[in-house]
Amino acid sequence: MAIITPSTFDPLRRYANVRLQQGVPLVDADLNELDDVRKFELRAHLRWYVGDGVPEGSDGFRIVGGLDNDFTISAGVPIAPANTAPTDQGLRHVGRILVDGLDAIIPADLRYSQQPLHAGRPGAAALAGRLGVPVTPALTTPSGPTQFLVYLDMWERLLTPEEEPDLIHPGMGVESCARIVREWVVRVKAGSVLPVPGATDHIPAHLYYPLARLNRRGGQAAVTGAEISDRRERRLLTPPAHLLTDVLDVADPAAYRRGEGRPLVSLRSAINSLIKGELPASPDLAVSPAPEPDFIRRAAVADTAGGLVVVWQSQRAGGTTLQVVASRLDRSQPSAGFTQAAILTTGTAVHQEPTAVALPDGELLVAYQTGSSIGTGADVHMKRGPFSRLDTAQQEDVGTTTSSADTLPHAVVAGDFAVLFTHQSAAGRWFYRRFDHVAKTFVDLQPVQLQDIAASQQPLHASVADGMVWAAYTDGTNLRVLRLNPAASPGQGVDMTGSTPAPASSNAFVLAHNATNARVFFDSGSTLMEYVCTNGVWSNPVAVAGAGGEKQPSATVDAENTLYLLSQRPATGGGNEIVLRRRRNLVTDVGGPLRLTLDNADNAKPFPVFVPGQGIWMFWQTNRLGNNDIFAKCIVPTV
């Protein structure tokens, strides 16, 4: 045979073409490299933009049982009619499969034992020697249950006129160009792992693809269909772009490919949930778990950069000292999960009870308590900045009252103000301080007393609507609710107060609707209660139907004015579970409570964040991994 220059093609050189020049020799390496460039570009497209497997409309290389120690390799297509042109036969009447960007074809059904390289075929050993591959052994009856892998072995080799006489030019009697032929053989091996580099059954430059798994019975020669498990990827097809509009109402397919507008749950999961009377939801997502226990507070926010940030307290900084930590999820890439927890505070002092708000300029404000709630050493501080720089942000004082413990901070944003509430143990009162997030300065030089009513040291919760802040807390005997206008003069902005009997540990959660309407959920020890303000008038509290024994209420409202009420209740079999209730237009109950956690762990302290266009993100604390960790999931009211 004639000499062929060794291949000069290297894809890492990024050659995109070969250009002929005048007055220079044209050698075989030039034309061969041109062909290799084109072939590699097509292969890369098929490998990365189409994938491995069998195309739609074909069932090529399906393994079919029904024979003793043998099986059929099915072409999966009708036999070509007589006189069909080779091109038409190659396009329409062969089975095919893509493996790593290369297309293998099978023109007709073929028994495993009929393959030319099968050990039982005449000349198989000589053929294997010429091709540089092993023969494929005959199947035997296993003595006991055994698992086998049926796989495709594919490679390419040079075909010369010595092997193919048709490559001799008949008019000149000399060789024409050689050809590259794509070979394949179906092999069987014990186990379930394909040949890998370094293994004795792996041959360099060969491609391997799983076709089926055989779970053979001991003492049985027959290979039955029940023993065959298909492993091929099937129905490869590039769908038309209009399917995105028809199915998901996506106007821009390019944006969808960027991850925009994709539902958090599949349509199948959503439909199945609706059939079962449940709301579609994403899988439970662990928020940066660690061996140390984590303790959640109502401190999760959607930032202005498309992220979800959750802040909590943990001992993961080392030792037994609580520190404030935070993690962030990119809402456009929820499958990537939450970032590794960033430790926002350090040192030997306790840092605990964090609260967080997202500022309109993209910064986050995180306030927290330092020291114990007992004694006078506790103070409230804050940090602010982008999430990526919160850990190194400068600490600022919020409440550092002499001879009093400043504790239990809670923050909200109303207009130009971040309003920070703190409790002072010496006065037994709640105080607030306003931070102008536009001017980056405190409006109040010192905390301002909220109301001249004694307050127990239980957390205050607040919510904002139409620029008004609604706050709720207990004084040890009664639930106290008030409205604060943060734009008013210090000490002059409180009005629309309400009061109703409630235990000190009522876990009050206030939900503001507008400037004159709000509601508070709290647990009375035996059931959940609801206290509603309509046009400035507070009604008598009423029990939430069917909520006996439930605690830790929290709520949010979506864009369609549906209220979502979350709470924890004792679970059958032990532990606690999180349940959800819905009310259309804030009034009409939609079904009964839905379970959002399905294990017997201690699931507690649910907190929701409504994200327009995505759903209700719920954060909660659970010990399902062995100690307290924070989890999240997205409840999808609309797909």
PDB file of N, CA and C in Angstrom, residues 395-449:
ATOM      1  N   GLN A 395     -18.624  46.716  61.800  1.00  0.00           N
ATOM      2  CA  GLN A 395     -19.731  46.586  62.743  1.00  0.00           C
ATOM      3  C   GLN A 395     -20.154  47.966  63.227  1.00  0.00           C
ATOM      4  N   GLU A 396     -21.465  48.221  63.235  1.00  0.00           N
ATOM      5  CA  GLU A 396     -22.013  49.508  63.677  1.00  0.00           C
ATOM      6  C   GLU A 396     -22.925  49.275  64.876  1.00  0.00           C
ATOM      7  N   ASP A 397     -22.933  50.226  65.798  1.00  0.00           N
ATOM      8  CA  ASP A 397     -23.774  50.132  66.986  1.00  0.00           C
ATOM      9  C   ASP A 397     -25.222  50.463  66.652  1.00  0.00           C
ATOM     10  N   VAL A 398     -26.126  49.681  67.233  1.00  0.00           N
ATOM     11  CA  VAL A 398     -27.560  49.963  67.119  1.00  0.00           C
ATOM     12  C   VAL A 398     -28.133  50.289  68.495  1.00  0.00           C
ATOM     13  N   GLY A 399     -27.936  49.410  69.455  1.00  0.00           N
ATOM     14  CA  GLY A 399     -28.400  49.624  70.821  1.00  0.00           C
ATOM     15  C   GLY A 399     -27.342  49.192  71.806  1.00  0.00           C
ATOM     16  N   THR A 400     -26.728  50.137  72.474  1.00  0.00           N
ATOM     17  CA  THR A 400     -25.645  49.841  73.442  1.00  0.00           C
ATOM     18  C   THR A 400     -25.924  50.581  74.743  1.00  0.00           C
ATOM     19  N   THR A 401     -27.134  50.442  75.260  1.00  0.00           N
ATOM     20  CA  THR A 401     -27.559  51.183  76.438  1.00  0.00           C
ATOM     21  C   THR A 401     -26.752  50.769  77.665  1.00  0.00           C
ATOM     22  N   THR A 402     -26.252  51.760  78.394  1.00  0.00           N
ATOM     23  CA  THR A 402     -25.519  51.483  79.631  1.00  0.00           C
ATOM     24  C   THR A 402     -26.468  50.938  80.690  1.00  0.00           C
ATOM     25  N   SER A 403     -26.040  49.955  81.454  1.00  0.00           N
ATOM     26  CA  SER A 403     -26.810  49.361  82.559  1.00  0.00           C
ATOM     27  C   SER A 403     -28.085  48.666  82.085  1.00  0.00           C
ATOM     28  N   SER A 404     -28.103  48.231  80.844  1.00  0.00           N
ATOM     29  CA  SER A 404     -29.263  47.493  80.353  1.00  0.00           C
ATOM     30  C   SER A 404     -28.819  46.538  79.261  1.00  0.00           C
ATOM     31  N   ALA A 405     -29.487  45.401  79.181  1.00  0.00           N
ATOM     32  CA  ALA A 405     -29.242  44.459  78.090  1.00  0.00           C
ATOM     33  C   ALA A 405     -30.100  44.852  76.896  1.00  0.00           C
ATOM     34  N   ASP A 406     -29.458  45.137  75.764  1.00  0.00           N
ATOM     35  CA  ASP A 406     -30.175  45.406  74.504  1.00  0.00           C
ATOM     36  C   ASP A 406     -30.198  44.101  73.714  1.00  0.00           C
ATOM     37  N   THR A 407     -31.406  43.598  73.419  1.00  0.00           N
ATOM     38  CA  THR A 407     -31.524  42.245  72.893  1.00  0.00           C
ATOM     39  C   THR A 407     -32.580  42.146  71.800  1.00  0.00           C
ATOM     40  N   LEU A 408     -32.658  40.950  71.226  1.00  0.00           N
ATOM     41  CA  LEU A 408     -33.724  40.500  70.319  1.00  0.00           C
ATOM     42  C   LEU A 408     -34.034  41.480  69.191  1.00  0.00           C
ATOM     43  N   PRO A 409     -33.056  41.850  68.364  1.00  0.00           N
ATOM     44  CA  PRO A 409     -33.321  42.807  67.290  1.00  0.00           C
ATOM     45  C   PRO A 409     -34.258  42.247  66.228  1.00  0.00           C
ATOM     46  N   HIS A 410     -35.022  43.146  65.631  1.00  0.00           N
ATOM     47  CA  HIS A 410     -35.847  42.802  64.465  1.00  0.00           C
ATOM     48  C   HIS A 410     -35.854  44.012  63.543  1.00  0.00           C
ATOM     49  N   ALA A 411     -35.645  43.790  62.226  1.00  0.00           N
ATOM     50  CA  ALA A 411     -35.514  44.890  61.273  1.00  0.00           C
ATOM     51  C   ALA A 411     -36.519  44.752  60.145  1.00  0.00           C
ATOM     52  N   VAL A 412     -37.014  45.906  59.671  1.00  0.00           N
ATOM     53  CA  VAL A 412     -37.862  45.981  58.483  1.00  0.00           C
ATOM     54  C   VAL A 412     -37.441  47.204  57.684  1.00  0.00           C
ATOM     55  N   VAL A 413     -37.834  47.257  56.422  1.00  0.00           N
ATOM     56  CA  VAL A 413     -37.563  48.417  55.571  1.00  0.00           C
ATOM     57  C   VAL A 413     -38.883  49.055  55.195  1.00  0.00           C
ATOM     58  N   ALA A 414     -39.003  50.372  55.436  1.00  0.00           N
ATOM     59  CA  ALA A 414     -40.201  51.144  55.095  1.00  0.00           C
ATOM     60  C   ALA A 414     -39.749  52.442  54.449  1.00  0.00           C
ATOM     61  N   GLY A 415     -39.961  52.579  53.161  1.00  0.00           N
ATOM     62  CA  GLY A 415     -39.525  53.786  52.472  1.00  0.00           C
ATOM     63  C   GLY A 415     -38.021  53.938  52.543  1.00  0.00           C
ATOM     64  N   ASP A 416     -37.563  55.110  52.979  1.00  0.00           N
ATOM     65  CA  ASP A 416     -36.134  55.384  53.067  1.00  0.00           C
ATOM     66  C   ASP A 416     -35.509  54.873  54.358  1.00  0.00           C
ATOM     67  N   PHE A 417     -36.306  54.250  55.203  1.00  0.00           N
ATOM     68  CA  PHE A 417     -35.818  53.863  56.527  1.00  0.00           C
ATOM     69  C   PHE A 417     -35.724  52.351  56.686  1.00  0.00           C
ATOM     70  N   ALA A 418     -34.640  51.917  57.319  1.00  0.00           N
ATOM     71  CA  ALA A 418     -34.597  50.593  57.927  1.00  0.00           C
ATOM     72  C   ALA A 418     -34.900  50.806  59.400  1.00  0.00           C
ATOM     73  N   VAL A 419     -35.995  50.232  59.873  1.00  0.00           N
ATOM     74  CA  VAL A 419     -36.419  50.405  61.265  1.00  0.00           C
ATOM     75  C   VAL A 419     -35.940  49.181  62.044  1.00  0.00           C
ATOM     76  N   LEU A 420     -35.135  49.428  63.090  1.00  0.00           N
ATOM     77  CA  LEU A 420     -34.579  48.349  63.896  1.00  0.00           C
ATOM     78  C   LEU A 420     -35.177  48.402  65.296  1.00  0.00           C
ATOM     79  N   PHE A 421     -35.872  47.325  65.682  1.00  0.00           N
ATOM     80  CA  PHE A 421     -36.477  47.219  67.009  1.00  0.00           C
ATOM     81  C   PHE A 421     -35.523  46.457  67.932  1.00  0.00           C
ATOM     82  N   THR A 422     -35.442  46.896  69.173  1.00  0.00           N
ATOM     83  CA  THR A 422     -34.657  46.194  70.188  1.00  0.00           C
ATOM     84  C   THR A 422     -35.412  46.235  71.512  1.00  0.00           C
ATOM     85  N   HIS A 423     -35.075  45.288  72.386  1.00  0.00           N
ATOM     86  CA  HIS A 423     -35.686  45.241  73.718  1.00  0.00           C
ATOM     87  C   HIS A 423     -34.628  45.610  74.753  1.00  0.00           C
ATOM     88  N   GLN A 424     -35.015  46.495  75.717  1.00  0.00           N
ATOM     89  CA  GLN A 424     -34.115  46.885  76.803  1.00  0.00           C
ATOM     90  C   GLN A 424     -34.617  46.265  78.098  1.00  0.00           C
ATOM     91  N   SER A 425     -33.753  45.453  78.713  1.00  0.00           N
ATOM     92  CA  SER A 425     -34.164  44.725  79.910  1.00  0.00           C
ATOM     93  C   SER A 425     -34.413  45.656  81.098  1.00  0.00           C
ATOM     94  N   ALA A 426     -33.615  46.714  81.241  1.00  0.00           N
ATOM     95  CA  ALA A 426     -33.773  47.602  82.396  1.00  0.00           C
ATOM     96  C   ALA A 426     -35.113  48.312  82.375  1.00  0.00           C
ATOM     97  N   ALA A 427     -35.526  48.780  81.212  1.00  0.00           N
ATOM     98  CA  ALA A 427     -36.804  49.488  81.093  1.00  0.00           C
ATOM     99  C   ALA A 427     -37.965  48.522  80.906  1.00  0.00           C
ATOM    100  N   GLY A 428     -37.656  47.287  80.458  1.00  0.00           N
ATOM    101  CA  GLY A 428     -38.728  46.347  80.169  1.00  0.00           C
ATOM    102  C   GLY A 428     -39.600  46.816  79.027  1.00  0.00           C
ATOM    103  N   ARG A 429     -38.998  47.501  78.074  1.00  0.00           N
ATOM    104  CA  ARG A 429     -39.755  48.097  76.967  1.00  0.00           C
ATOM    105  C   ARG A 429     -39.091  47.743  75.632  1.00  0.00           C
ATOM    106  N   TRP A 430     -39.890  47.905  74.573  1.00  0.00           N
ATOM    107  CA  TRP A 430     -39.368  47.814  73.221  1.00  0.00           C
ATOM    108  C   TRP A 430     -39.012  49.207  72.720  1.00  0.00           C
ATOM    109  N   PHE A 431     -37.910  49.282  71.962  1.00  0.00           N
ATOM    110  CA  PHE A 431     -37.437  50.540  71.397  1.00  0.00           C
ATOM    111  C   PHE A 431     -37.231  50.352  69.894  1.00  0.00           C
ATOM    112  N   TYR A 432     -37.170  51.478  69.179  1.00  0.00           N
ATOM    113  CA  TYR A 432     -36.844  51.402  67.762  1.00  0.00           C
ATOM    114  C   TYR A 432     -35.830  52.478  67.414  1.00  0.00           C
ATOM    115  N   ARG A 433     -35.130  52.250  66.329  1.00  0.00           N
ATOM    116  CA  ARG A 433     -34.173  53.232  65.830  1.00  0.00           C
ATOM    117  C   ARG A 433     -34.205  53.184  64.314  1.00  0.00           C
ATOM    118  N   ARG A 434     -34.252  54.351  63.684  1.00  0.00           N
ATOM    119  CA  ARG A 434     -34.377  54.433  62.233  1.00  0.00           C
ATOM    120  C   ARG A 434     -33.036  54.726  61.583  1.00  0.00           C
ATOM    121  N   PHE A 435     -32.734  53.927  60.548  1.00  0.00           N
ATOM    122  CA  PHE A 435     -31.512  54.127  59.762  1.00  0.00           C
ATOM    123  C   PHE A 435     -31.917  54.551  58.364  1.00  0.00           C
ATOM    124  N   ASP A 436     -31.480  55.732  57.946  1.00  0.00           N
ATOM    125  CA  ASP A 436     -31.754  56.233  56.595  1.00  0.00           C
ATOM    126  C   ASP A 436     -30.788  55.533  55.641  1.00  0.00           C
ATOM    127  N   HIS A 437     -31.332  54.556  54.868  1.00  0.00           N
ATOM    128  CA  HIS A 437     -30.442  53.765  54.025  1.00  0.00           C
ATOM    129  C   HIS A 437     -30.022  54.505  52.762  1.00  0.00           C
ATOM    130  N   VAL A 438     -30.629  55.677  52.491  1.00  0.00           N
ATOM    131  CA  VAL A 438     -30.194  56.503  51.365  1.00  0.00           C
ATOM    132  C   VAL A 438     -29.014  57.366  51.776  1.00  0.00           C
ATOM    133  N   ALA A 439     -29.167  58.043  52.930  1.00  0.00           N
ATOM    134  CA  ALA A 439     -28.085  58.891  53.439  1.00  0.00           C
ATOM    135  C   ALA A 439     -27.029  58.109  54.201  1.00  0.00           C
ATOM    136  N   LYS A 440     -27.304  56.830  54.490  1.00  0.00           N
ATOM    137  CA  LYS A 440     -26.382  55.962  55.217  1.00  0.00           C
ATOM    138  C   LYS A 440     -26.072  56.511  56.609  1.00  0.00           C
ATOM    139  N   THR A 441     -27.111  56.935  57.324  1.00  0.00           N
ATOM    140  CA  THR A 441     -26.919  57.464  58.666  1.00  0.00           C
ATOM    141  C   THR A 441     -28.153  57.204  59.508  1.00  0.00           C
ATOM    142  N   PHE A 442     -27.978  57.160  60.825  1.00  0.00           N
ATOM    143  CA  PHE A 442     -29.111  56.993  61.726  1.00  0.00           C
ATOM    144  C   PHE A 442     -29.844  58.321  61.889  1.00  0.00           C
ATOM    145  N   VAL A 443     -31.159  58.262  61.775  1.00  0.00           N
ATOM    146  CA  VAL A 443     -31.995  59.445  62.031  1.00  0.00           C
ATOM    147  C   VAL A 443     -32.107  59.673  63.534  1.00  0.00           C
ATOM    148  N   ASP A 444     -32.269  58.605  64.294  1.00  0.00           N
ATOM    149  CA  ASP A 444     -32.385  58.694  65.750  1.00  0.00           C
ATOM    150  C   ASP A 444     -31.011  58.455  66.361  1.00  0.00           C
ATOM    151  N   LEU A 445     -30.531  59.403  67.134  1.00  0.00           N
ATOM    152  CA  LEU A 445     -29.217  59.269  67.735  1.00  0.00           C
ATOM    153  C   LEU A 445     -29.198  58.172  68.785  1.00  0.00           C
ATOM    154  N   GLN A 446     -30.348  57.946  69.459  1.00  0.00           N
ATOM    155  CA  GLN A 446     -30.496  56.884  70.443  1.00  0.00           C
ATOM    156  C   GLN A 446     -31.799  56.142  70.179  1.00  0.00           C
ATOM    157  N   PRO A 447     -31.928  54.887  70.640  1.00  0.00           N
ATOM    158  CA  PRO A 447     -33.198  54.175  70.469  1.00  0.00           C
ATOM    159  C   PRO A 447     -34.355  54.942  71.101  1.00  0.00           C
ATOM    160  N   VAL A 448     -35.508  54.905  70.420  1.00  0.00           N
ATOM    161  CA  VAL A 448     -36.719  55.607  70.861  1.00  0.00           C
ATOM    162  C   VAL A 448     -37.692  54.583  71.441  1.00  0.00           C
ATOM    163  N   GLN A 449     -38.241  54.875  72.639  1.00  0.00           N
ATOM    164  CA  GLN A 449     -39.194  53.948  73.258  1.00  0.00           C
ATOM    165  C   GLN A 449     -40.427  53.820  72.386  1.00  0.00           C
TER     166      GLN A 449
END
